[in-house]
CSV table of C-alpha atoms in Angstrom, one decimal:
chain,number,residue,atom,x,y,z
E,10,UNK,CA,-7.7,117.5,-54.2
E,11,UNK,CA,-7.9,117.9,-58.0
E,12,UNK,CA,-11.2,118.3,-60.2
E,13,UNK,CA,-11.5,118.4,-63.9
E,14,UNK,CA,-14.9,119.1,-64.7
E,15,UNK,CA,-16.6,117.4,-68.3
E,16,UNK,CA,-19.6,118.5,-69.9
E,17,UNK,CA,-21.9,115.5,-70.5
E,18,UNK,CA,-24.4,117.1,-72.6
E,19,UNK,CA,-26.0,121.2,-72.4
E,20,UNK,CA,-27.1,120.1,-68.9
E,21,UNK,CA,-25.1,117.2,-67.1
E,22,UNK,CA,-21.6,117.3,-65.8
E,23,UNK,CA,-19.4,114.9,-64.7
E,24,UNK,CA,-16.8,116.0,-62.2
E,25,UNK,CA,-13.3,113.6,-61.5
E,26,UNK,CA,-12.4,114.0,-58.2
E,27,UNK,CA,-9.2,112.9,-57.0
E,28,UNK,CA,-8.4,113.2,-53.0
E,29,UNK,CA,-5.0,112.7,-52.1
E,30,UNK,CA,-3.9,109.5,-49.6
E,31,UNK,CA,-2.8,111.7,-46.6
E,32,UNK,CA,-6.9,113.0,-46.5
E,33,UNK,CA,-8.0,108.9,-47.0
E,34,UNK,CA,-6.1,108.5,-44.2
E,35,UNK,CA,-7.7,111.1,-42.1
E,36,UNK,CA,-11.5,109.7,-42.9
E,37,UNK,CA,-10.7,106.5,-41.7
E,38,UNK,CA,-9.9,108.1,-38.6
E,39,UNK,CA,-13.0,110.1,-38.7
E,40,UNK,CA,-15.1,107.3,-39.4
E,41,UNK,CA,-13.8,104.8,-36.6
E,42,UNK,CA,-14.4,107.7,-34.4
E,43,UNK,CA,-18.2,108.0,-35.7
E,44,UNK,CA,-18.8,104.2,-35.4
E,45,UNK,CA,-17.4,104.6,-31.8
E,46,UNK,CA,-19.6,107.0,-30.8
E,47,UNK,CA,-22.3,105.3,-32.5
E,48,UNK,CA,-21.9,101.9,-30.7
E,49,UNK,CA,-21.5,100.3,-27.6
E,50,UNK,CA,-19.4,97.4,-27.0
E,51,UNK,CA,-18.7,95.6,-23.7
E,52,UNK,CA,-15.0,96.5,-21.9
E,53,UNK,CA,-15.1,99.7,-24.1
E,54,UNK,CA,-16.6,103.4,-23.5
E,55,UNK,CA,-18.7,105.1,-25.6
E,56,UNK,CA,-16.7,106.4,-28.3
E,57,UNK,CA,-13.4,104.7,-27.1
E,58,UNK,CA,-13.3,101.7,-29.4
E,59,UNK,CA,-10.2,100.6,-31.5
E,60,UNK,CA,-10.9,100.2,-34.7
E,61,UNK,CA,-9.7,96.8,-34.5
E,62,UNK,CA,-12.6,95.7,-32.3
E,63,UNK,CA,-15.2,97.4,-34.2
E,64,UNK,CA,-13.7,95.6,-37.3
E,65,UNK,CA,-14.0,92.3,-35.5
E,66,UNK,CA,-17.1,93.1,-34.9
E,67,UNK,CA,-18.7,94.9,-37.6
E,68,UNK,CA,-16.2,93.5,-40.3
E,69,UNK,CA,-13.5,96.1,-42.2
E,70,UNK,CA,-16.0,96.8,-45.1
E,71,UNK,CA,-18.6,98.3,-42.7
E,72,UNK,CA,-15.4,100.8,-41.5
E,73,UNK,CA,-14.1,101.7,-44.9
E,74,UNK,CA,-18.0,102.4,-46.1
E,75,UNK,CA,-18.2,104.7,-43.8
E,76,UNK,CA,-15.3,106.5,-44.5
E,77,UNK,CA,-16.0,106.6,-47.9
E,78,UNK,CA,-19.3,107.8,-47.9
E,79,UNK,CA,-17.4,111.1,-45.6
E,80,UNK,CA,-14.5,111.5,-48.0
E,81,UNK,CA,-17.1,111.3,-50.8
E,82,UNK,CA,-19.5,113.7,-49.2
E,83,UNK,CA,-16.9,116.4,-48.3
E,84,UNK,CA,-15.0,116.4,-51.1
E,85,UNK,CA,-17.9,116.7,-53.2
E,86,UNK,CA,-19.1,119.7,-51.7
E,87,UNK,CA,-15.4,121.3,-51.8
E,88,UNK,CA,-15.3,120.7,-55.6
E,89,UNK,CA,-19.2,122.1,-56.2
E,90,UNK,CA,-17.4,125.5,-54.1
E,91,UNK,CA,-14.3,125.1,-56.1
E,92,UNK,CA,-16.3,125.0,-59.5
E,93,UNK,CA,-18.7,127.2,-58.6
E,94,UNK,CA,-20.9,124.3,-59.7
E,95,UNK,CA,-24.7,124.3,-58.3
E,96,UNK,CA,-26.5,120.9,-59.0
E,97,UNK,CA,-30.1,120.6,-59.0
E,98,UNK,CA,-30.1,116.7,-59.1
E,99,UNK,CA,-28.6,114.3,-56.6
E,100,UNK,CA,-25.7,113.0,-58.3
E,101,UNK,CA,-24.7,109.9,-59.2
E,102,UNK,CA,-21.4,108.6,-57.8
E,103,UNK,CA,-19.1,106.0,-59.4
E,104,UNK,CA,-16.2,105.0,-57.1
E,105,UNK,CA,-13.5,104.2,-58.9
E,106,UNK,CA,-10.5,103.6,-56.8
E,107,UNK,CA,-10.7,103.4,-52.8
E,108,UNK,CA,-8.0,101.9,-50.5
E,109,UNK,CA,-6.5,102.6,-47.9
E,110,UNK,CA,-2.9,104.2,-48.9
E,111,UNK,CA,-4.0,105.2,-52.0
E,112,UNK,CA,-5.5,108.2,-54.3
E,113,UNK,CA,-9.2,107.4,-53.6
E,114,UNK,CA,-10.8,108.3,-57.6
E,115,UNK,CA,-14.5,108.9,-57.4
E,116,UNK,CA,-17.0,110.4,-60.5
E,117,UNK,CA,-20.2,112.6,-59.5
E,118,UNK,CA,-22.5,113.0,-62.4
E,119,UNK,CA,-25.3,116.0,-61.9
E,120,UNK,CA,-27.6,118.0,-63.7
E,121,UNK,CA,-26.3,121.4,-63.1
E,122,UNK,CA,-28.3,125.5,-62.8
E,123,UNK,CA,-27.9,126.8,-65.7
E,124,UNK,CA,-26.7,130.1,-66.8
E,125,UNK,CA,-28.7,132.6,-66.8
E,126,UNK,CA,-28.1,136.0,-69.5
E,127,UNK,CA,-30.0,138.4,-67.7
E,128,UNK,CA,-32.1,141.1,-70.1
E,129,UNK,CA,-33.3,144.4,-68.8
E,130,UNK,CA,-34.5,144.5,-65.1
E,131,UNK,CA,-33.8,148.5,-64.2
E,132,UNK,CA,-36.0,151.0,-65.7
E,133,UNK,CA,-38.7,149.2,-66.7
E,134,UNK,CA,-42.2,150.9,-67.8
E,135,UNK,CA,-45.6,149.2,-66.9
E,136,UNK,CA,-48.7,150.9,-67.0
E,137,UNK,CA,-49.9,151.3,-63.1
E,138,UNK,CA,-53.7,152.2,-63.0
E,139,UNK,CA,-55.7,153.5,-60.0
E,140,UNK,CA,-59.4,152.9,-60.4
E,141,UNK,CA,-61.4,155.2,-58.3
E,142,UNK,CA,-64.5,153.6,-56.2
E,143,UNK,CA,-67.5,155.3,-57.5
E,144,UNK,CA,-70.8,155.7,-55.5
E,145,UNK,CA,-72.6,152.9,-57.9
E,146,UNK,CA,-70.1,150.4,-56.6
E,147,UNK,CA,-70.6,151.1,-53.2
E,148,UNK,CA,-74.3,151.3,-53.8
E,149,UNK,CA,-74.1,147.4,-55.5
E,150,UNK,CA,-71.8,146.6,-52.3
E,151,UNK,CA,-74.5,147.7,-50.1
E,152,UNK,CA,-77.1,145.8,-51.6
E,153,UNK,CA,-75.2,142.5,-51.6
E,154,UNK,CA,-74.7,143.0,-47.9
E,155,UNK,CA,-78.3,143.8,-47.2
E,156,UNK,CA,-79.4,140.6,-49.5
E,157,UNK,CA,-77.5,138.9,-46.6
E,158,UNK,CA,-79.5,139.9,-44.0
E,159,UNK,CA,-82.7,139.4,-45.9
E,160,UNK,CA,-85.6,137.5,-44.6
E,161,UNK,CA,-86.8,134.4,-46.6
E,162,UNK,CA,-90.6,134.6,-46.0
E,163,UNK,CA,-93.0,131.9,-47.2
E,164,UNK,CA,-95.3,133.5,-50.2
E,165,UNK,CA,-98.7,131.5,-50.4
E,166,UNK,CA,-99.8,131.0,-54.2
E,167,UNK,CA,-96.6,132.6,-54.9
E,168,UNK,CA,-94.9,131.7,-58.6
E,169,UNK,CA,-91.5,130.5,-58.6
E,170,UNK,CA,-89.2,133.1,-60.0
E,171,UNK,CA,-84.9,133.3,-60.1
E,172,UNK,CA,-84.1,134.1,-56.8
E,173,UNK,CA,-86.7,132.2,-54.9
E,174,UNK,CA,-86.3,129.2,-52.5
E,175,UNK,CA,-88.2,126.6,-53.5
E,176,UNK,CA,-88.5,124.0,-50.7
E,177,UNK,CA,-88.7,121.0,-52.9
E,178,UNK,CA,-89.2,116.7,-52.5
E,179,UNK,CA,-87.7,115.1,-55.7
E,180,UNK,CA,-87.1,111.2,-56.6
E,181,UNK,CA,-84.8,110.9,-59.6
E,182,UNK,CA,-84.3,108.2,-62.2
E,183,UNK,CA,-82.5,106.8,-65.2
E,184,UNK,CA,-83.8,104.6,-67.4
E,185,UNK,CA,-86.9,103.7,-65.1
E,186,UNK,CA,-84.4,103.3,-62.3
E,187,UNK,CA,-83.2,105.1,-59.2
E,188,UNK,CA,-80.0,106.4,-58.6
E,189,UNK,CA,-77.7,106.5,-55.5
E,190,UNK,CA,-77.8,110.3,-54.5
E,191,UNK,CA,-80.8,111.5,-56.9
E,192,UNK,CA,-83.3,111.5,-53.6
E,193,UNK,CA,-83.6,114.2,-51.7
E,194,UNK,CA,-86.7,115.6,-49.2
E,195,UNK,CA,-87.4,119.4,-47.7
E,196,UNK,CA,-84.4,120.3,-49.7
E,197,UNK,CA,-83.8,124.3,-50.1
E,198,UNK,CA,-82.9,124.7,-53.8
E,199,UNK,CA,-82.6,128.6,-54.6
E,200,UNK,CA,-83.5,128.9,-58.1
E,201,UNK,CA,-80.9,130.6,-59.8
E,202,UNK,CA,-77.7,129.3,-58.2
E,203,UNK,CA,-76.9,127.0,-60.6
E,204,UNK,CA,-76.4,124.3,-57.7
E,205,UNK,CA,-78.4,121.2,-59.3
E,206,UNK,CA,-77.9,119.7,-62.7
E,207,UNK,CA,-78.2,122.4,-65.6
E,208,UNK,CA,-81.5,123.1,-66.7
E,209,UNK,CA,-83.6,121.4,-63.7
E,210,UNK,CA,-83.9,125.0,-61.8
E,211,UNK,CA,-85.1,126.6,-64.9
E,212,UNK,CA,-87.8,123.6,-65.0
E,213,UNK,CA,-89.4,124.9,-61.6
E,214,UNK,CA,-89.8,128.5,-62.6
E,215,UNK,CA,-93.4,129.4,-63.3
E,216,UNK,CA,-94.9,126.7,-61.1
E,217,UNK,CA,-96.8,126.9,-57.2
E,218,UNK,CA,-96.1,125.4,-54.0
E,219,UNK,CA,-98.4,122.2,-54.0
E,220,UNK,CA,-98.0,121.2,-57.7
E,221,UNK,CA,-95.8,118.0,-59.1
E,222,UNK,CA,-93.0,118.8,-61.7
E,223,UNK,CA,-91.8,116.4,-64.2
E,224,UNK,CA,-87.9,117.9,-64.7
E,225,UNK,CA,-86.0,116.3,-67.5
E,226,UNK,CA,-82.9,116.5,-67.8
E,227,UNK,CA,-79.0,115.4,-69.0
E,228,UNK,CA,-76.4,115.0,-67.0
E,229,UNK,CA,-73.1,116.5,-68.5
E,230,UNK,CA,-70.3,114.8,-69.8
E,231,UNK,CA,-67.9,115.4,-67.6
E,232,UNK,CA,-70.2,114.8,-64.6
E,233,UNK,CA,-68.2,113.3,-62.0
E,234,UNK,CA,-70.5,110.3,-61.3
E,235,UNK,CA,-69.4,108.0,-64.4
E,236,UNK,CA,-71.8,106.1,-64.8
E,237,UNK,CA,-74.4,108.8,-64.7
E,238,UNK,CA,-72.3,111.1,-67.0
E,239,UNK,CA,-74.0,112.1,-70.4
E,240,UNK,CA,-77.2,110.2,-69.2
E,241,UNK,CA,-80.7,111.3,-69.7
E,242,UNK,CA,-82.7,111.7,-66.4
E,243,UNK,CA,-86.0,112.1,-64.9
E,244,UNK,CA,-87.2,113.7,-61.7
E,245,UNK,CA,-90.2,113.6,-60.0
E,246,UNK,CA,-90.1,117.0,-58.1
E,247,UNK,CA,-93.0,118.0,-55.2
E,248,UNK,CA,-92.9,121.3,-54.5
E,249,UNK,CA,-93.6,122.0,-51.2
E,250,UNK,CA,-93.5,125.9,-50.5
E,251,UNK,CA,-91.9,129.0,-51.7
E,252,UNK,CA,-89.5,131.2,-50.0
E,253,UNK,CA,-88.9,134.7,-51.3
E,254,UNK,CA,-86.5,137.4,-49.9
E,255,UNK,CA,-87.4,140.4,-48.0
E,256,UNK,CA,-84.9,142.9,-48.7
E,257,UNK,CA,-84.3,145.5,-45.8
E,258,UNK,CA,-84.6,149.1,-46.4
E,259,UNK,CA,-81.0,150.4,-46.3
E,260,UNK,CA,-80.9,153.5,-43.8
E,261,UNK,CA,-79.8,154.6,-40.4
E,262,UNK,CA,-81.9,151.6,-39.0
E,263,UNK,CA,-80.2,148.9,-40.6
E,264,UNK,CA,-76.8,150.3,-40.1
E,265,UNK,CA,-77.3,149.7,-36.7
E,266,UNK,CA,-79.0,146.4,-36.9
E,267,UNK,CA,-76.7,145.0,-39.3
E,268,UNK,CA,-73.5,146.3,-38.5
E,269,UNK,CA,-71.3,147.8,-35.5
E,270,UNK,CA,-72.1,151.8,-37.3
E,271,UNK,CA,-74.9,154.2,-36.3
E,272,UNK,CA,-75.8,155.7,-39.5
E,273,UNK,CA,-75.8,154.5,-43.1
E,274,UNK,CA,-73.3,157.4,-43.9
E,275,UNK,CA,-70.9,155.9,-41.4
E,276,UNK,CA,-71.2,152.4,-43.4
E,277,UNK,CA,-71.4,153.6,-46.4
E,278,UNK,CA,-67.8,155.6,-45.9
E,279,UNK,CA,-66.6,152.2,-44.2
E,280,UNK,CA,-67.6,150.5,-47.1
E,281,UNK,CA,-66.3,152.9,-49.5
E,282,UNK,CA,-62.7,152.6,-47.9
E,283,UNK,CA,-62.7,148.9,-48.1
E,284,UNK,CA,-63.3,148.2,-51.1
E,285,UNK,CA,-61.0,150.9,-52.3
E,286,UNK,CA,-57.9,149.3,-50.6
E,287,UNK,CA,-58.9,146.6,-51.9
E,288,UNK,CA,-59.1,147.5,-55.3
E,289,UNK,CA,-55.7,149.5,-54.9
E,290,UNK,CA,-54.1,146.6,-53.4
E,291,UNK,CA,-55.3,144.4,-56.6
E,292,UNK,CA,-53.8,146.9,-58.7
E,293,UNK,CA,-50.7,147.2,-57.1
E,294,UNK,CA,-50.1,143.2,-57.1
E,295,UNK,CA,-51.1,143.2,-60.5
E,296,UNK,CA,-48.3,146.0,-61.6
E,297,UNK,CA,-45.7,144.2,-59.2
E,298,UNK,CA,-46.4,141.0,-60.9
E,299,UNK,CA,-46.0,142.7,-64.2
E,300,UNK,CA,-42.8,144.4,-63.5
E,301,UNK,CA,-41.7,141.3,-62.7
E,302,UNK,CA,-42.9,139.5,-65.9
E,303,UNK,CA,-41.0,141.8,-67.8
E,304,UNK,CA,-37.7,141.5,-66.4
E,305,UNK,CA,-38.2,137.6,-66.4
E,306,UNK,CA,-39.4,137.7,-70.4
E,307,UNK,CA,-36.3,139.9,-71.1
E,308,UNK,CA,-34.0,137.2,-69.6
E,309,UNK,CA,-32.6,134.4,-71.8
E,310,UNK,CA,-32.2,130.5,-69.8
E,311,UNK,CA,-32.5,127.3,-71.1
E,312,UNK,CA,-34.1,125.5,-68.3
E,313,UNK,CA,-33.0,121.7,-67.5
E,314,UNK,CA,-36.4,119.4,-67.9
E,315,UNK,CA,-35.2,117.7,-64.3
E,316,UNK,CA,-35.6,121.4,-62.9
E,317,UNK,CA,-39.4,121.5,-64.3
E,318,UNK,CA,-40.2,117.7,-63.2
E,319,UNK,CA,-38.8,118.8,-59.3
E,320,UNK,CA,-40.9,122.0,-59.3
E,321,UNK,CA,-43.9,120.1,-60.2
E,322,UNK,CA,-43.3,117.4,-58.0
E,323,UNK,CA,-43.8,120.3,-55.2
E,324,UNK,CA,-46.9,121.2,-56.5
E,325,UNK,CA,-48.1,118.3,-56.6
E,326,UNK,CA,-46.7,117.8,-52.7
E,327,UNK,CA,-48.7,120.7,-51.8
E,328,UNK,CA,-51.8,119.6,-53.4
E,329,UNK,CA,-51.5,116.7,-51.7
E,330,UNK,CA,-51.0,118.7,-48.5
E,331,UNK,CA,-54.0,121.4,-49.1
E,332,UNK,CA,-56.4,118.7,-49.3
E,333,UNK,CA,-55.1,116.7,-46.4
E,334,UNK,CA,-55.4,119.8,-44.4
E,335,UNK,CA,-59.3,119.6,-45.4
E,336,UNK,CA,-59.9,115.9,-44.7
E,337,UNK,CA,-59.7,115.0,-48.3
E,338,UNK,CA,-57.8,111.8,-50.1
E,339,UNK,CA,-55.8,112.8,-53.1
E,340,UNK,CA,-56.9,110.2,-54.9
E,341,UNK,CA,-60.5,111.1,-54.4
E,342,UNK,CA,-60.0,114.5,-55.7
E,343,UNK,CA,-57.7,112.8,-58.9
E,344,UNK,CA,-61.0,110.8,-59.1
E,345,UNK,CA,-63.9,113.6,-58.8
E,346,UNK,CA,-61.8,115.9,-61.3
E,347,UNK,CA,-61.7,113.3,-63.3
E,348,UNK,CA,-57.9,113.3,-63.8
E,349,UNK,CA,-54.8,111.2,-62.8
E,350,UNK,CA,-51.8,112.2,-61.9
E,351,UNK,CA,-50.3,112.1,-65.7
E,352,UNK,CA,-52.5,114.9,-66.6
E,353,UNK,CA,-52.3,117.1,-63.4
E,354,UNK,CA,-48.9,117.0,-63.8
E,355,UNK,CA,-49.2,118.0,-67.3
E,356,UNK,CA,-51.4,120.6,-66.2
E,357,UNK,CA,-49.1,122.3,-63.9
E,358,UNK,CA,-46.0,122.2,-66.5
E,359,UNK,CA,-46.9,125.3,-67.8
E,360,UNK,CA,-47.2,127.1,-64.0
E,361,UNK,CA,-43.9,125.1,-62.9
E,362,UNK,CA,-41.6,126.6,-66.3
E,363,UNK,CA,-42.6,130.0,-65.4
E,364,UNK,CA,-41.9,129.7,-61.7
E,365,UNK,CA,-38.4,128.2,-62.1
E,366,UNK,CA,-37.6,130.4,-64.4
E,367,UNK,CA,-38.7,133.8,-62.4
E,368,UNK,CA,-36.3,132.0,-59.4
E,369,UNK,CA,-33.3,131.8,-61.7
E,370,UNK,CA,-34.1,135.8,-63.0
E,371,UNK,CA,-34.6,136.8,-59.3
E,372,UNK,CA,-31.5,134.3,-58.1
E,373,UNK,CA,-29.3,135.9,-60.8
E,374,UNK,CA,-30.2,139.7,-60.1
E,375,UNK,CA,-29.5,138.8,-56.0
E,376,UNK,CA,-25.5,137.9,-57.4
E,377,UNK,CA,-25.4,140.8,-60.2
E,378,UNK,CA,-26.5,143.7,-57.7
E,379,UNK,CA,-24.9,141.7,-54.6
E,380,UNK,CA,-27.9,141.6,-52.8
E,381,UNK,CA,-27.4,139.9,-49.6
E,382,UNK,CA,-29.4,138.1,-46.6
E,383,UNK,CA,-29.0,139.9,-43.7
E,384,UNK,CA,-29.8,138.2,-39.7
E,385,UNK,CA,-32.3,141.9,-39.4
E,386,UNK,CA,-34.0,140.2,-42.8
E,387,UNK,CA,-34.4,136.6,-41.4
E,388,UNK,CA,-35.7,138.0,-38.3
E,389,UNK,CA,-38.3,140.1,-40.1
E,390,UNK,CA,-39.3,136.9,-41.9
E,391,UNK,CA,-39.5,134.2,-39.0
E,392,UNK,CA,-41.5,137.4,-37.3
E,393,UNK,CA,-44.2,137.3,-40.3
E,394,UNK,CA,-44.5,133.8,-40.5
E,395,UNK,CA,-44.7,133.6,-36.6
E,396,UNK,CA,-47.7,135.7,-36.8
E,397,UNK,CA,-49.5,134.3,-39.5
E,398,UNK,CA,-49.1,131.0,-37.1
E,399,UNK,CA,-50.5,132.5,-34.5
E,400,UNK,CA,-46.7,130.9,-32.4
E,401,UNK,CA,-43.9,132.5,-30.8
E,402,UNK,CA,-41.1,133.5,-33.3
E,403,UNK,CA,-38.3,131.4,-31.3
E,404,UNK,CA,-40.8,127.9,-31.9
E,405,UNK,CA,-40.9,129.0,-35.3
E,406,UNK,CA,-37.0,129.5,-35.6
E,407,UNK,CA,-36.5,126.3,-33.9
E,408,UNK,CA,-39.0,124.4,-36.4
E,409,UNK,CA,-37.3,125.6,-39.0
E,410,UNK,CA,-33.9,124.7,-37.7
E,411,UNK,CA,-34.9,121.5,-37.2
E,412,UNK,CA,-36.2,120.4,-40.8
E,413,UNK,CA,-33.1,121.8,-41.9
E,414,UNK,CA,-35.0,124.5,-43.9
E,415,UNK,CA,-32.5,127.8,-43.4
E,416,UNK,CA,-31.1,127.6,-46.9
E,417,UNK,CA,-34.8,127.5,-48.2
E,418,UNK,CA,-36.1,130.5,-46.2
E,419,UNK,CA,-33.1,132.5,-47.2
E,420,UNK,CA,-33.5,132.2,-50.7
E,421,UNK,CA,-36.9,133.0,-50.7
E,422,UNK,CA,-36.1,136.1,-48.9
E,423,UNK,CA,-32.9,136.8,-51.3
E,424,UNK,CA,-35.8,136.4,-54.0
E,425,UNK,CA,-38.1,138.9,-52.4
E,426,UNK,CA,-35.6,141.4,-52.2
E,427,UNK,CA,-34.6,141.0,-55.6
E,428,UNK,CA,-38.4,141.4,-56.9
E,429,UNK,CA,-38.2,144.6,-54.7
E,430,UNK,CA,-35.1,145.9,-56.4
E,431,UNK,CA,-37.2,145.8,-59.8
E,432,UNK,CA,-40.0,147.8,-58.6
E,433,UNK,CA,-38.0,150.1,-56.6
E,434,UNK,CA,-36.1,151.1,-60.3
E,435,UNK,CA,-39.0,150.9,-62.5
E,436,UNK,CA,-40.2,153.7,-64.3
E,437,UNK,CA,-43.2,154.9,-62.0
E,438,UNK,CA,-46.0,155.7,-64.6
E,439,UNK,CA,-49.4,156.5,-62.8
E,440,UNK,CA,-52.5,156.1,-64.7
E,441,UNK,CA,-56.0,157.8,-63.6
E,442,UNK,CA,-58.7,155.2,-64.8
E,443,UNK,CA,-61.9,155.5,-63.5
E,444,UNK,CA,-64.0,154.6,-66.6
E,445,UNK,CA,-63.7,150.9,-66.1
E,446,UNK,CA,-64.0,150.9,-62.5
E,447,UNK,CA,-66.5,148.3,-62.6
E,448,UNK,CA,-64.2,145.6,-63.8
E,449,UNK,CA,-61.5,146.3,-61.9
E,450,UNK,CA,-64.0,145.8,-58.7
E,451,UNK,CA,-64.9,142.1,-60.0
E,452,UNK,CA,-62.6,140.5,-57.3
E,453,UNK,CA,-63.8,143.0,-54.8
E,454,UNK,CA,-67.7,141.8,-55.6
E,455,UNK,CA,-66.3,138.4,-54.3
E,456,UNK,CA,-65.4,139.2,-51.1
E,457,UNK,CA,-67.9,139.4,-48.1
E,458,UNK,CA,-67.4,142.6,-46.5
E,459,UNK,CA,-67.0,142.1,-42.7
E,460,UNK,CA,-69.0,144.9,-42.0
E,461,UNK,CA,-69.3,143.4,-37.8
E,462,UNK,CA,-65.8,144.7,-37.0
């Protein structure tokens, strides 16, 4: 076989590949053989036919397509190896010369990865905070778990304020006319939540069960109804009781009510602990992340636009996926967002140059420090994923066998290992910060804490 590679611009090669008449030979073979096996003719077994008879049959073009598209195939992969060539397009072959007894001449044209001149990855420095829980957080925790276990009791002559549930009829309009969807009855609107259009909850505070409440309002802009968006609005709003919450008295009795503990102590510990690994989780993600940032930002790669487009055609895959998963139409979220797929893809550019290019960083470290794949690392993998599936490991290897994703699994463990070889020879710099605790227990606020188990 010979190859002579030619650049076609910074990212597109083309590759001449000439295979020798001897190896034409021997994929003619191979594909009569495949057709046999493939076919069944009468007076013939299974795999036994002469490739006269399937050329009577089939006609000689079928034969010879077949071998070409194995010669082509093979050979292509032998040159990529040869090269050391990686494409990250399908290429585009041109056949050139094919005949039996000859040279068969073929072109493959192909965006290629690109080279990447790595930066700094060892040694980094990123600052690495630990925020210490401090007994007003756990005290704000507390309360947020006993405002789930409050009562909502009916107050008679009671004035709406933020936080109540106002039981509420209302009959909307615009422009003297009703809409579809602006009717509701006995509907629990907690006043506060921001759940209804902006500025009708704030319309309601002040007034009593039993009264009538003009609410005027404008629907925004970007409201996903169309033809209601930026339109003024009029609701007729019966108010038919109000619900306020009883908070319970956080001590030994509620522990015990409320959660699996005895004492308040015991669940205020539990509660401490929680949200502390939580925090130091977040923190330790965040410096991770960072670490890895840096190594990627010191790295130099010009990225091929096709490389981009494929990454964002995942995302968009897996959007597509997500909501599926939920019962949802893609095209009714594109709808209710008030995008189309132009946009969204624009909006994930930015996402899908950064992730390509932390690949190519992590790819590239994997070949500079020889970091390798081992079966112990695979295992370890299928292992996770088997028990985030809630299967057996060997259904999950087989699964992944069978969609032909082993190459895909194996870089993303290669990549793992290679984010773990920056962290492992950063600089280790350990801040105390417990000033801004607060804000670094925003995410923590966010969470329910399970306090059942």
């Amino acid at each position: 076989m010979k190859v002579t590679v030619t650049p076609v611009d910074t990212h597109q090669v083309k590759l001449a590949i000439e295979v020798p008449a001897e190896e034409v030979a021997k994929g003619i073979r191979s594909a009569v053989q495949r057709l046999s096996n493939q076919v069944t003719i009468p007076g013939f077994r299974k795999g036994k036919t002469p490739r006269k008879i399937l050329e009577a049959h089939f006609g000689k073009d079928v034969v010879l397509a077949e071998a070409a598209d194995l010669l082509v195939n093979k050979f292509y992969d032998q040159a990529l190896r040869q090269e050391n060539l990686v494409p990250v397009t399908q290429a585009d072959i041109d056949m050139e010369v094919f005949e039996e007894g000859q040279d068969m001449k073929y072109t493959a044209t192909f965006i290629k990865k690109p080279e990447v001149k790595l930066g700094a990855y060892k040694d980094l420095s990123v600052a690495h905070t630990h925020t210490e829980v401090t007994d007003d957080m756990v005290t704000e925790q507390l309360e947020a778990i006993a405002r789930q276990h409050a009562k909502l009791v009916v107050k008679e002559d009671a004035v709406i304020e933020n936080g109540d549930l106002a039981m509420i009829d209302f009959a909307g309009s615009v422009d003297g006319k009703p809409f579809d969807g602006g009717e509701g009855k006995s509907y629990p609107l907690e006043i506060g939540s921001g759940s209804f259009i902006p500025g009708f909850e704030e319309q309601l505070v002040g007034h009593k069960a039993g009264e009538e409440v003009t609410v005027k309002v404008q629907f925004p802009a970007e409201y996903f109804v169309q033809e209601l968006a930026g339109k003024d609005a009029e609701f007729a709003v019966n108010i038919i009781d109000v619900k306020r919450r009883e908070m319970p008295v956080l001590d030994d009795e509620f522990a015990k009510s409320a959660t699996a503990f005895e004492t308040m102590d015991e669940l205020r510990d539990m509660v401490k602990q929680q949200m502390q690994n939580q925090i130091t989780s977040s923190e330790q993600d965040a410096y991770h992340n960072a670490l890895i940032k840096q190594a990627v930002d010191n790295t130099e790669v010009d990225i091929p636009p096709a490389m981009v487009e494929n990454r964002i055609d995942q995302m968009v895959d897996e959007l597509r996926l997500n909501l599926e998963s939920r019962d949802m139409k893609f095209e009714d979220y594109l709808e209710q967002s008030k995008n189309d797929l132009e946009k969204l893809r624009e909006n994930y550019r930015e996402a899908a140059q950064v992730n390509v290019k932390t690949d190519l960083v992590l790819e590239a470290i994997c070949a500079a420090e020889d970091i390798h794949v081992t079966p112990e690392d695979m295992n370890l993998e299928v292992f996770h994923m088997a028990q985030n599936f809630g299967a057996e490991p060997k259904d999950v290897w087989n699964i992944i066998q069978k969609e032909k994703r082993v190459p895909m699994l194996a870089g993303t463990v290669a990549r793992r290992k290679a984010a773990a070889f920056i962290i492992q020879h950063a600089k280790h710099e350990h801040h105390e910060d417990a000033a801004p605790a607060k804000k670094a227990a925003e995410a923590v606020k966010e969470e329910k804490t399970e306090t059942e188990e």
